[in-house]
Amino acid sequence: MRRNLLPVAVVAGALFVLTGCGSSGDSGAEDTSPSASAPAASATPQITITPAMACEAVDGVYTTLSSNSRAVIAKGVRAEATGDAATVRAALAELNPLFVSTGNTFTDTASKVADPDMKAALTQLAESAEKQASFTSFAQFRSLEAMTAAPESVLKEKCAQAGRPLTNME
């Protein structure tokens, strides 16, 4: 059971580290320009990253799983096993921001990488993290390995091909 929770925890921890990577304050100033082409240009992605850069971002997400996150997961699993619903809810609430952040990081990385296979794998991992954010029990995490195995396999292969093997993904 502990191994089934590890992929979820890893994904959650990874997003935690990368939450401050984006900025969203520039579009308001450009909207006031009279040029009709400025809004169209700002609607398209301005940054394209290489597969190696995407791999670095993914590895960073998996690196950030802290001992505190693992402790929260372990506490939640134990609480669920003993029927302590309040502690389960508290542990899930504590982990929720990590899940949301991880999903956002994978979504952002997918939007910037040109490789269609990497994009699809990152999108699947983002969807998995989004699903984790809605979990109401730790037993639901048992389905995580089935959701993440295929996209993680794609990323491992693509990253090795890009010369940036993933060192933090189990």
Short mmCIF file of N, CA and C in Angstrom, two decimals:
data_model
loop_
_atom_site.label_atom_id
_atom_site.label_comp_id
_atom_site.label_asym_id
_atom_site.label_seq_id
_atom_site.Cartn_x
_atom_site.Cartn_y
_atom_site.Cartn_z
N MET A 1 0.83 -1.18 0.00
CA MET A 1 0.00 0.00 0.00
C MET A 1 0.87 1.24 0.00
N ARG A 2 1.97 1.20 0.68
CA ARG A 2 2.85 2.35 0.76
C ARG A 2 3.43 2.70 -0.60
N ARG A 3 3.74 1.70 -1.42
CA ARG A 3 4.30 1.95 -2.75
C ARG A 3 3.26 2.59 -3.66
N ASN A 4 2.00 2.25 -3.47
CA ASN A 4 0.95 2.83 -4.30
C ASN A 4 0.78 4.31 -4.02
N LEU A 5 1.08 4.76 -2.84
CA LEU A 5 0.93 6.16 -2.47
C LEU A 5 2.13 6.99 -2.88
N LEU A 6 3.26 6.36 -3.09
CA LEU A 6 4.48 7.09 -3.40
C LEU A 6 4.37 7.91 -4.68
N PRO A 7 3.85 7.37 -5.80
CA PRO A 7 3.77 8.21 -7.00
C PRO A 7 2.90 9.45 -6.78
N VAL A 8 1.84 9.31 -6.02
CA VAL A 8 0.97 10.45 -5.75
C VAL A 8 1.72 11.50 -4.95
N ALA A 9 2.44 11.03 -3.96
CA ALA A 9 3.18 11.95 -3.11
C ALA A 9 4.27 12.65 -3.89
N VAL A 10 4.91 11.92 -4.77
CA VAL A 10 5.98 12.51 -5.58
C VAL A 10 5.42 13.61 -6.46
N VAL A 11 4.32 13.34 -7.10
CA VAL A 11 3.71 14.34 -7.97
C VAL A 11 3.30 15.56 -7.16
N ALA A 12 2.71 15.31 -6.02
CA ALA A 12 2.27 16.42 -5.18
C ALA A 12 3.45 17.26 -4.71
N GLY A 13 4.51 16.62 -4.32
CA GLY A 13 5.68 17.35 -3.83
C GLY A 13 6.35 18.15 -4.91
N ALA A 14 6.34 17.66 -6.10
CA ALA A 14 7.00 18.34 -7.21
C ALA A 14 6.35 19.67 -7.51
N LEU A 15 5.07 19.70 -7.51
CA LEU A 15 4.38 20.95 -7.82
C LEU A 15 4.60 22.00 -6.74
N PHE A 16 4.77 21.56 -5.54
CA PHE A 16 4.99 22.48 -4.44
C PHE A 16 6.19 23.37 -4.70
N VAL A 17 7.24 22.82 -5.23
CA VAL A 17 8.47 23.57 -5.47
C VAL A 17 8.30 24.54 -6.63
N LEU A 18 7.52 24.15 -7.62
CA LEU A 18 7.45 24.93 -8.84
C LEU A 18 6.29 25.92 -8.89
N THR A 19 5.61 26.15 -7.79
CA THR A 19 4.44 27.02 -7.79
C THR A 19 4.77 28.46 -8.11
N GLY A 20 5.94 28.92 -7.81
CA GLY A 20 6.27 30.32 -8.04
C GLY A 20 6.95 30.58 -9.37
N CYS A 21 6.85 29.66 -10.32
CA CYS A 21 7.59 29.79 -11.57
C CYS A 21 6.94 30.69 -12.60
N GLY A 22 5.67 30.95 -12.50
CA GLY A 22 4.99 31.72 -13.54
C GLY A 22 4.75 33.15 -13.10
N SER A 23 4.51 34.01 -14.07
CA SER A 23 4.13 35.39 -13.76
C SER A 23 2.91 35.73 -14.56
N SER A 24 2.05 36.60 -14.02
CA SER A 24 0.81 36.91 -14.72
C SER A 24 0.45 38.38 -14.59
N GLY A 25 1.41 39.24 -14.68
CA GLY A 25 1.11 40.64 -14.52
C GLY A 25 1.34 41.49 -15.74
N ASP A 26 1.79 40.94 -16.87
CA ASP A 26 2.16 41.76 -18.00
C ASP A 26 1.02 42.04 -18.97
N SER A 27 0.00 41.21 -19.02
CA SER A 27 -1.01 41.34 -20.06
C SER A 27 -1.84 42.61 -19.92
N GLY A 28 -2.06 43.11 -18.74
CA GLY A 28 -2.87 44.31 -18.55
C GLY A 28 -2.25 45.52 -19.21
N ALA A 29 -0.96 45.68 -19.15
CA ALA A 29 -0.30 46.84 -19.73
C ALA A 29 -0.36 46.79 -21.26
N GLU A 30 -0.28 45.62 -21.84
CA GLU A 30 -0.29 45.50 -23.29
C GLU A 30 -1.68 45.63 -23.87
N ASP A 31 -2.73 45.38 -23.10
CA ASP A 31 -4.09 45.46 -23.58
C ASP A 31 -4.48 46.88 -23.95
N THR A 32 -3.80 47.88 -23.41
CA THR A 32 -4.15 49.26 -23.68
C THR A 32 -3.54 49.79 -24.97
N SER A 33 -2.70 49.01 -25.63
CA SER A 33 -2.07 49.47 -26.85
C SER A 33 -3.09 49.49 -27.99
N PRO A 34 -2.97 50.43 -28.92
CA PRO A 34 -3.93 50.53 -30.01
C PRO A 34 -3.73 49.47 -31.09
N SER A 35 -2.63 48.78 -31.09
CA SER A 35 -2.36 47.80 -32.12
C SER A 35 -3.28 46.60 -31.99
N ALA A 36 -3.90 46.19 -33.09
CA ALA A 36 -4.80 45.04 -33.08
C ALA A 36 -4.04 43.73 -33.04
N SER A 37 -2.78 43.72 -33.45
CA SER A 37 -2.03 42.48 -33.47
C SER A 37 -1.43 42.13 -32.11
N ALA A 38 -1.34 43.04 -31.20
CA ALA A 38 -0.75 42.76 -29.89
C ALA A 38 -1.53 41.71 -29.12
N PRO A 39 -2.87 41.78 -29.04
CA PRO A 39 -3.59 40.75 -28.32
C PRO A 39 -3.42 39.37 -28.96
N ALA A 40 -3.38 39.28 -30.27
CA ALA A 40 -3.21 37.99 -30.93
C ALA A 40 -1.83 37.41 -30.62
N ALA A 41 -0.83 38.23 -30.58
CA ALA A 41 0.52 37.76 -30.28
C ALA A 41 0.63 37.29 -28.84
N SER A 42 -0.06 37.95 -27.92
CA SER A 42 0.03 37.56 -26.52
C SER A 42 -0.79 36.31 -26.23
N ALA A 43 -1.69 35.92 -27.11
CA ALA A 43 -2.50 34.73 -26.90
C ALA A 43 -1.73 33.45 -27.22
N THR A 44 -0.69 33.53 -28.02
CA THR A 44 0.09 32.35 -28.35
C THR A 44 1.21 32.17 -27.35
N PRO A 45 1.64 30.92 -27.14
CA PRO A 45 2.75 30.69 -26.20
C PRO A 45 4.00 31.42 -26.67
N GLN A 46 4.63 32.12 -25.78
CA GLN A 46 5.81 32.90 -26.11
C GLN A 46 7.10 32.11 -25.90
N ILE A 47 7.01 31.03 -25.15
CA ILE A 47 8.20 30.27 -24.82
C ILE A 47 8.02 28.83 -25.30
N THR A 48 9.01 28.32 -25.98
CA THR A 48 9.05 26.90 -26.33
C THR A 48 10.30 26.34 -25.68
N ILE A 49 10.13 25.22 -25.00
CA ILE A 49 11.27 24.61 -24.32
C ILE A 49 11.65 23.30 -25.02
N THR A 50 12.89 22.95 -24.88
CA THR A 50 13.39 21.71 -25.46
C THR A 50 12.94 20.53 -24.59
N PRO A 51 12.97 19.33 -25.16
CA PRO A 51 12.65 18.17 -24.33
C PRO A 51 13.55 18.06 -23.10
N ALA A 52 14.82 18.40 -23.24
CA ALA A 52 15.73 18.34 -22.09
C ALA A 52 15.29 19.31 -20.99
N MET A 53 14.82 20.49 -21.38
CA MET A 53 14.35 21.46 -20.39
C MET A 53 13.07 20.95 -19.72
N ALA A 54 12.20 20.31 -20.49
CA ALA A 54 10.99 19.73 -19.91
C ALA A 54 11.36 18.64 -18.92
N CYS A 55 12.36 17.85 -19.27
CA CYS A 55 12.82 16.78 -18.38
C CYS A 55 13.36 17.35 -17.08
N GLU A 56 14.06 18.45 -17.18
CA GLU A 56 14.58 19.10 -15.98
C GLU A 56 13.44 19.55 -15.08
N ALA A 57 12.39 20.10 -15.68
CA ALA A 57 11.24 20.54 -14.90
C ALA A 57 10.55 19.35 -14.23
N VAL A 58 10.39 18.26 -14.97
CA VAL A 58 9.76 17.06 -14.42
C VAL A 58 10.60 16.50 -13.29
N ASP A 59 11.90 16.41 -13.50
CA ASP A 59 12.78 15.88 -12.45
C ASP A 59 12.72 16.77 -11.22
N GLY A 60 12.62 18.06 -11.43
CA GLY A 60 12.49 18.98 -10.30
C GLY A 60 11.23 18.73 -9.50
N VAL A 61 10.14 18.42 -10.20
CA VAL A 61 8.89 18.13 -9.51
C VAL A 61 9.05 16.90 -8.63
N TYR A 62 9.66 15.88 -9.17
CA TYR A 62 9.83 14.64 -8.41
C TYR A 62 10.87 14.78 -7.30
N THR A 63 11.76 15.73 -7.42
CA THR A 63 12.77 15.96 -6.39
C THR A 63 12.17 16.59 -5.14
N THR A 64 11.13 17.35 -5.31
CA THR A 64 10.63 18.17 -4.22
C THR A 64 9.79 17.44 -3.18
N LEU A 65 9.58 16.16 -3.38
CA LEU A 65 8.85 15.42 -2.36
C LEU A 65 9.64 15.48 -1.06
N SER A 66 9.09 16.19 -0.13
CA SER A 66 9.81 16.37 1.14
C SER A 66 9.43 15.31 2.15
N SER A 67 10.26 15.18 3.16
CA SER A 67 9.96 14.23 4.22
C SER A 67 8.67 14.62 4.93
N ASN A 68 8.35 15.92 4.96
CA ASN A 68 7.11 16.36 5.58
C ASN A 68 5.91 15.83 4.80
N SER A 69 5.96 15.89 3.46
CA SER A 69 4.86 15.37 2.65
C SER A 69 4.69 13.87 2.87
N ARG A 70 5.79 13.18 2.90
CA ARG A 70 5.73 11.74 3.15
C ARG A 70 5.15 11.46 4.52
N ALA A 71 5.51 12.27 5.48
CA ALA A 71 4.98 12.09 6.84
C ALA A 71 3.47 12.34 6.87
N VAL A 72 3.01 13.34 6.15
CA VAL A 72 1.58 13.63 6.09
C VAL A 72 0.83 12.47 5.44
N ILE A 73 1.39 11.92 4.38
CA ILE A 73 0.77 10.79 3.70
C ILE A 73 0.71 9.59 4.64
N ALA A 74 1.82 9.31 5.30
CA ALA A 74 1.85 8.18 6.23
C ALA A 74 0.83 8.37 7.35
N LYS A 75 0.73 9.59 7.86
CA LYS A 75 -0.23 9.89 8.92
C LYS A 75 -1.66 9.67 8.41
N GLY A 76 -1.93 10.12 7.19
CA GLY A 76 -3.26 9.94 6.62
C GLY A 76 -3.62 8.48 6.39
N VAL A 77 -2.66 7.71 5.93
CA VAL A 77 -2.89 6.27 5.71
C VAL A 77 -3.18 5.58 7.03
N ARG A 78 -2.38 5.89 8.04
CA ARG A 78 -2.61 5.30 9.36
C ARG A 78 -3.97 5.71 9.92
N ALA A 79 -4.31 6.97 9.77
CA ALA A 79 -5.60 7.46 10.28
C ALA A 79 -6.76 6.77 9.57
N GLU A 80 -6.62 6.58 8.27
CA GLU A 80 -7.68 5.92 7.53
C GLU A 80 -7.83 4.46 7.97
N ALA A 81 -6.70 3.81 8.24
CA ALA A 81 -6.73 2.41 8.68
C ALA A 81 -7.41 2.26 10.04
N THR A 82 -7.32 3.29 10.88
CA THR A 82 -7.95 3.22 12.20
C THR A 82 -9.33 3.88 12.24
N GLY A 83 -9.77 4.43 11.11
CA GLY A 83 -11.10 5.04 11.05
C GLY A 83 -11.15 6.47 11.54
N ASP A 84 -10.03 7.14 11.64
CA ASP A 84 -9.97 8.53 12.10
C ASP A 84 -10.24 9.48 10.93
N ALA A 85 -11.50 9.71 10.63
CA ALA A 85 -11.90 10.50 9.46
C ALA A 85 -11.43 11.95 9.55
N ALA A 86 -11.40 12.52 10.73
CA ALA A 86 -10.98 13.91 10.87
C ALA A 86 -9.51 14.09 10.49
N THR A 87 -8.67 13.16 10.92
CA THR A 87 -7.24 13.24 10.58
C THR A 87 -7.03 12.99 9.09
N VAL A 88 -7.81 12.10 8.50
CA VAL A 88 -7.73 11.85 7.06
C VAL A 88 -8.06 13.13 6.30
N ARG A 89 -9.16 13.79 6.67
CA ARG A 89 -9.55 15.04 6.00
C ARG A 89 -8.47 16.11 6.16
N ALA A 90 -7.91 16.20 7.35
CA ALA A 90 -6.86 17.20 7.60
C ALA A 90 -5.61 16.92 6.76
N ALA A 91 -5.23 15.66 6.67
CA ALA A 91 -4.05 15.30 5.88
C ALA A 91 -4.28 15.58 4.40
N LEU A 92 -5.46 15.22 3.90
CA LEU A 92 -5.77 15.50 2.49
C LEU A 92 -5.80 17.00 2.22
N ALA A 93 -6.34 17.76 3.15
CA ALA A 93 -6.38 19.22 2.99
C ALA A 93 -4.97 19.81 2.98
N GLU A 94 -4.09 19.24 3.78
CA GLU A 94 -2.70 19.71 3.82
C GLU A 94 -1.97 19.39 2.52
N LEU A 95 -2.29 18.26 1.91
CA LEU A 95 -1.64 17.86 0.66
C LEU A 95 -2.26 18.50 -0.57
N ASN A 96 -3.48 18.95 -0.48
CA ASN A 96 -4.19 19.50 -1.65
C ASN A 96 -3.42 20.56 -2.40
N PRO A 97 -2.83 21.56 -1.74
CA PRO A 97 -2.08 22.57 -2.50
C PRO A 97 -0.92 21.98 -3.31
N LEU A 98 -0.33 20.91 -2.81
CA LEU A 98 0.74 20.24 -3.54
C LEU A 98 0.21 19.61 -4.82
N PHE A 99 -0.96 18.99 -4.74
CA PHE A 99 -1.56 18.38 -5.91
C PHE A 99 -1.90 19.43 -6.96
N VAL A 100 -2.48 20.50 -6.51
CA VAL A 100 -2.87 21.58 -7.42
C VAL A 100 -1.63 22.18 -8.08
N SER A 101 -0.63 22.44 -7.29
CA SER A 101 0.60 23.01 -7.80
C SER A 101 1.29 22.08 -8.80
N THR A 102 1.32 20.79 -8.49
CA THR A 102 1.94 19.81 -9.39
C THR A 102 1.20 19.78 -10.71
N GLY A 103 -0.11 19.75 -10.67
CA GLY A 103 -0.91 19.77 -11.89
C GLY A 103 -0.64 21.00 -12.72
N ASN A 104 -0.53 22.14 -12.06
CA ASN A 104 -0.24 23.39 -12.76
C ASN A 104 1.13 23.36 -13.41
N THR A 105 2.10 22.81 -12.74
CA THR A 105 3.45 22.73 -13.28
C THR A 105 3.49 21.83 -14.51
N PHE A 106 2.85 20.66 -14.41
CA PHE A 106 2.81 19.76 -15.56
C PHE A 106 2.06 20.40 -16.73
N THR A 107 0.98 21.09 -16.45
CA THR A 107 0.21 21.76 -17.51
C THR A 107 1.06 22.84 -18.17
N ASP A 108 1.74 23.62 -17.37
CA ASP A 108 2.59 24.69 -17.90
C ASP A 108 3.71 24.13 -18.75
N THR A 109 4.36 23.08 -18.27
CA THR A 109 5.45 22.47 -19.03
C THR A 109 4.92 21.87 -20.33
N ALA A 110 3.77 21.22 -20.27
CA ALA A 110 3.17 20.63 -21.49
C ALA A 110 2.86 21.71 -22.52
N SER A 111 2.45 22.87 -22.06
CA SER A 111 2.11 23.95 -23.00
C SER A 111 3.32 24.54 -23.68
N LYS A 112 4.50 24.27 -23.15
CA LYS A 112 5.71 24.89 -23.70
C LYS A 112 6.59 23.93 -24.49
N VAL A 113 6.37 22.62 -24.35
CA VAL A 113 7.23 21.65 -25.03
C VAL A 113 6.59 21.29 -26.38
N ALA A 114 7.41 21.20 -27.41
CA ALA A 114 6.90 20.93 -28.75
C ALA A 114 6.71 19.44 -29.02
N ASP A 115 7.44 18.57 -28.36
CA ASP A 115 7.35 17.14 -28.60
C ASP A 115 5.94 16.64 -28.24
N PRO A 116 5.21 16.10 -29.21
CA PRO A 116 3.82 15.70 -28.95
C PRO A 116 3.68 14.57 -27.93
N ASP A 117 4.63 13.65 -27.90
CA ASP A 117 4.55 12.56 -26.93
C ASP A 117 4.78 13.07 -25.50
N MET A 118 5.74 13.98 -25.36
CA MET A 118 6.00 14.56 -24.04
C MET A 118 4.81 15.40 -23.60
N LYS A 119 4.27 16.16 -24.53
CA LYS A 119 3.11 17.00 -24.24
C LYS A 119 1.95 16.14 -23.72
N ALA A 120 1.68 15.02 -24.41
CA ALA A 120 0.59 14.13 -24.00
C ALA A 120 0.87 13.51 -22.63
N ALA A 121 2.10 13.08 -22.39
CA ALA A 121 2.44 12.47 -21.10
C ALA A 121 2.31 13.49 -19.97
N LEU A 122 2.79 14.69 -20.20
CA LEU A 122 2.68 15.74 -19.18
C LEU A 122 1.22 16.11 -18.92
N THR A 123 0.43 16.13 -19.96
CA THR A 123 -1.00 16.43 -19.81
C THR A 123 -1.68 15.35 -18.98
N GLN A 124 -1.33 14.09 -19.23
CA GLN A 124 -1.89 12.99 -18.44
C GLN A 124 -1.49 13.10 -16.97
N LEU A 125 -0.24 13.46 -16.72
CA LEU A 125 0.20 13.62 -15.33
C LEU A 125 -0.50 14.80 -14.67
N ALA A 126 -0.74 15.86 -15.43
CA ALA A 126 -1.48 17.01 -14.88
C ALA A 126 -2.90 16.61 -14.52
N GLU A 127 -3.53 15.82 -15.38
CA GLU A 127 -4.89 15.34 -15.10
C GLU A 127 -4.90 14.44 -13.87
N SER A 128 -3.88 13.63 -13.72
CA SER A 128 -3.76 12.76 -12.56
C SER A 128 -3.65 13.59 -11.28
N ALA A 129 -2.82 14.63 -11.33
CA ALA A 129 -2.66 15.49 -10.15
C ALA A 129 -3.97 16.20 -9.82
N GLU A 130 -4.69 16.62 -10.87
CA GLU A 130 -5.99 17.27 -10.65
C GLU A 130 -6.96 16.30 -9.98
N LYS A 131 -6.93 15.06 -10.42
CA LYS A 131 -7.80 14.04 -9.83
C LYS A 131 -7.43 13.82 -8.37
N GLN A 132 -6.13 13.80 -8.07
CA GLN A 132 -5.67 13.61 -6.70
C GLN A 132 -6.20 14.71 -5.79
N ALA A 133 -6.29 15.91 -6.32
CA ALA A 133 -6.77 17.04 -5.52
C ALA A 133 -8.22 16.83 -5.08
N SER A 134 -8.96 15.98 -5.79
CA SER A 134 -10.35 15.74 -5.43
C SER A 134 -10.55 14.47 -4.61
N PHE A 135 -9.48 13.74 -4.32
CA PHE A 135 -9.59 12.52 -3.53
C PHE A 135 -10.12 12.84 -2.14
N THR A 136 -10.96 11.95 -1.65
CA THR A 136 -11.52 12.12 -0.30
C THR A 136 -11.03 11.04 0.66
N SER A 137 -10.19 10.13 0.15
CA SER A 137 -9.62 9.10 1.02
C SER A 137 -8.26 8.69 0.47
N PHE A 138 -7.46 8.12 1.32
CA PHE A 138 -6.15 7.65 0.88
C PHE A 138 -6.26 6.35 0.10
N ALA A 139 -7.34 5.61 0.28
CA ALA A 139 -7.56 4.39 -0.49
C ALA A 139 -7.64 4.70 -1.98
N GLN A 140 -8.11 5.88 -2.34
CA GLN A 140 -8.21 6.26 -3.75
C GLN A 140 -6.84 6.37 -4.42
N PHE A 141 -5.81 6.55 -3.64
CA PHE A 141 -4.46 6.67 -4.19
C PHE A 141 -3.97 5.37 -4.81
N ARG A 142 -4.63 4.27 -4.47
CA ARG A 142 -4.23 2.98 -5.05
C ARG A 142 -4.36 2.99 -6.56
N SER A 143 -5.24 3.82 -7.08
CA SER A 143 -5.44 3.90 -8.54
C SER A 143 -4.38 4.76 -9.21
N LEU A 144 -3.58 5.44 -8.44
CA LEU A 144 -2.61 6.38 -9.00
C LEU A 144 -1.56 5.72 -9.87
N GLU A 145 -1.04 4.60 -9.43
CA GLU A 145 0.01 3.94 -10.21
C GLU A 145 -0.49 3.60 -11.61
N ALA A 146 -1.72 3.15 -11.71
CA ALA A 146 -2.29 2.83 -13.02
C ALA A 146 -2.44 4.08 -13.88
N MET A 147 -2.71 5.21 -13.25
CA MET A 147 -2.88 6.46 -14.00
C MET A 147 -1.55 7.05 -14.45
N THR A 148 -0.50 6.84 -13.68
CA THR A 148 0.77 7.52 -13.96
C THR A 148 1.81 6.65 -14.63
N ALA A 149 1.65 5.34 -14.61
CA ALA A 149 2.69 4.45 -15.13
C ALA A 149 3.01 4.72 -16.60
N ALA A 150 2.00 4.80 -17.45
CA ALA A 150 2.25 4.99 -18.89
C ALA A 150 2.89 6.34 -19.19
N PRO A 151 2.36 7.46 -18.67
CA PRO A 151 3.02 8.74 -18.99
C PRO A 151 4.42 8.84 -18.39
N GLU A 152 4.63 8.27 -17.21
CA GLU A 152 5.97 8.29 -16.64
C GLU A 152 6.94 7.48 -17.49
N SER A 153 6.47 6.37 -18.04
CA SER A 153 7.31 5.56 -18.92
C SER A 153 7.72 6.33 -20.16
N VAL A 154 6.77 7.06 -20.74
CA VAL A 154 7.06 7.89 -21.92
C VAL A 154 8.10 8.94 -21.57
N LEU A 155 7.92 9.59 -20.43
CA LEU A 155 8.86 10.63 -20.04
C LEU A 155 10.25 10.06 -19.77
N LYS A 156 10.32 8.91 -19.14
CA LYS A 156 11.63 8.29 -18.89
C LYS A 156 12.35 8.03 -20.21
N GLU A 157 11.62 7.50 -21.18
CA GLU A 157 12.23 7.19 -22.49
C GLU A 157 12.63 8.47 -23.22
N LYS A 158 11.74 9.44 -23.28
CA LYS A 158 12.01 10.69 -24.00
C LYS A 158 13.16 11.47 -23.35
N CYS A 159 13.20 11.45 -22.04
CA CYS A 159 14.26 12.18 -21.35
C CYS A 159 15.62 11.51 -21.55
N ALA A 160 15.63 10.19 -21.57
CA ALA A 160 16.88 9.49 -21.85
C ALA A 160 17.35 9.83 -23.27
N GLN A 161 16.42 9.86 -24.22
CA GLN A 161 16.76 10.21 -25.61
C GLN A 161 17.26 11.65 -25.71
N ALA A 162 16.75 12.53 -24.86
CA ALA A 162 17.14 13.94 -24.89
C ALA A 162 18.46 14.19 -24.15
N GLY A 163 19.03 13.13 -23.59
CA GLY A 163 20.28 13.29 -22.86
C GLY A 163 20.09 13.84 -21.46
N ARG A 164 18.87 13.80 -20.95
CA ARG A 164 18.56 14.30 -19.60
C ARG A 164 17.71 13.26 -18.87
N PRO A 165 18.33 12.10 -18.54
CA PRO A 165 17.56 11.05 -17.87
C PRO A 165 17.01 11.54 -16.54
N LEU A 166 15.83 11.04 -16.22
CA LEU A 166 15.18 11.41 -14.96
C LEU A 166 15.84 10.62 -13.83
N THR A 167 16.34 11.33 -12.86
CA THR A 167 17.03 10.68 -11.75
C THR A 167 16.17 10.59 -10.50
N ASN A 168 15.07 11.31 -10.46
CA ASN A 168 14.27 11.37 -9.24
C ASN A 168 12.92 10.67 -9.37
N MET A 169 12.62 10.13 -10.52
CA MET A 169 11.38 9.41 -10.72
C MET A 169 11.64 7.93 -10.46
N GLU A 170 10.86 7.35 -9.56
CA GLU A 170 11.06 5.93 -9.23
C GLU A 170 10.46 5.03 -10.28
#
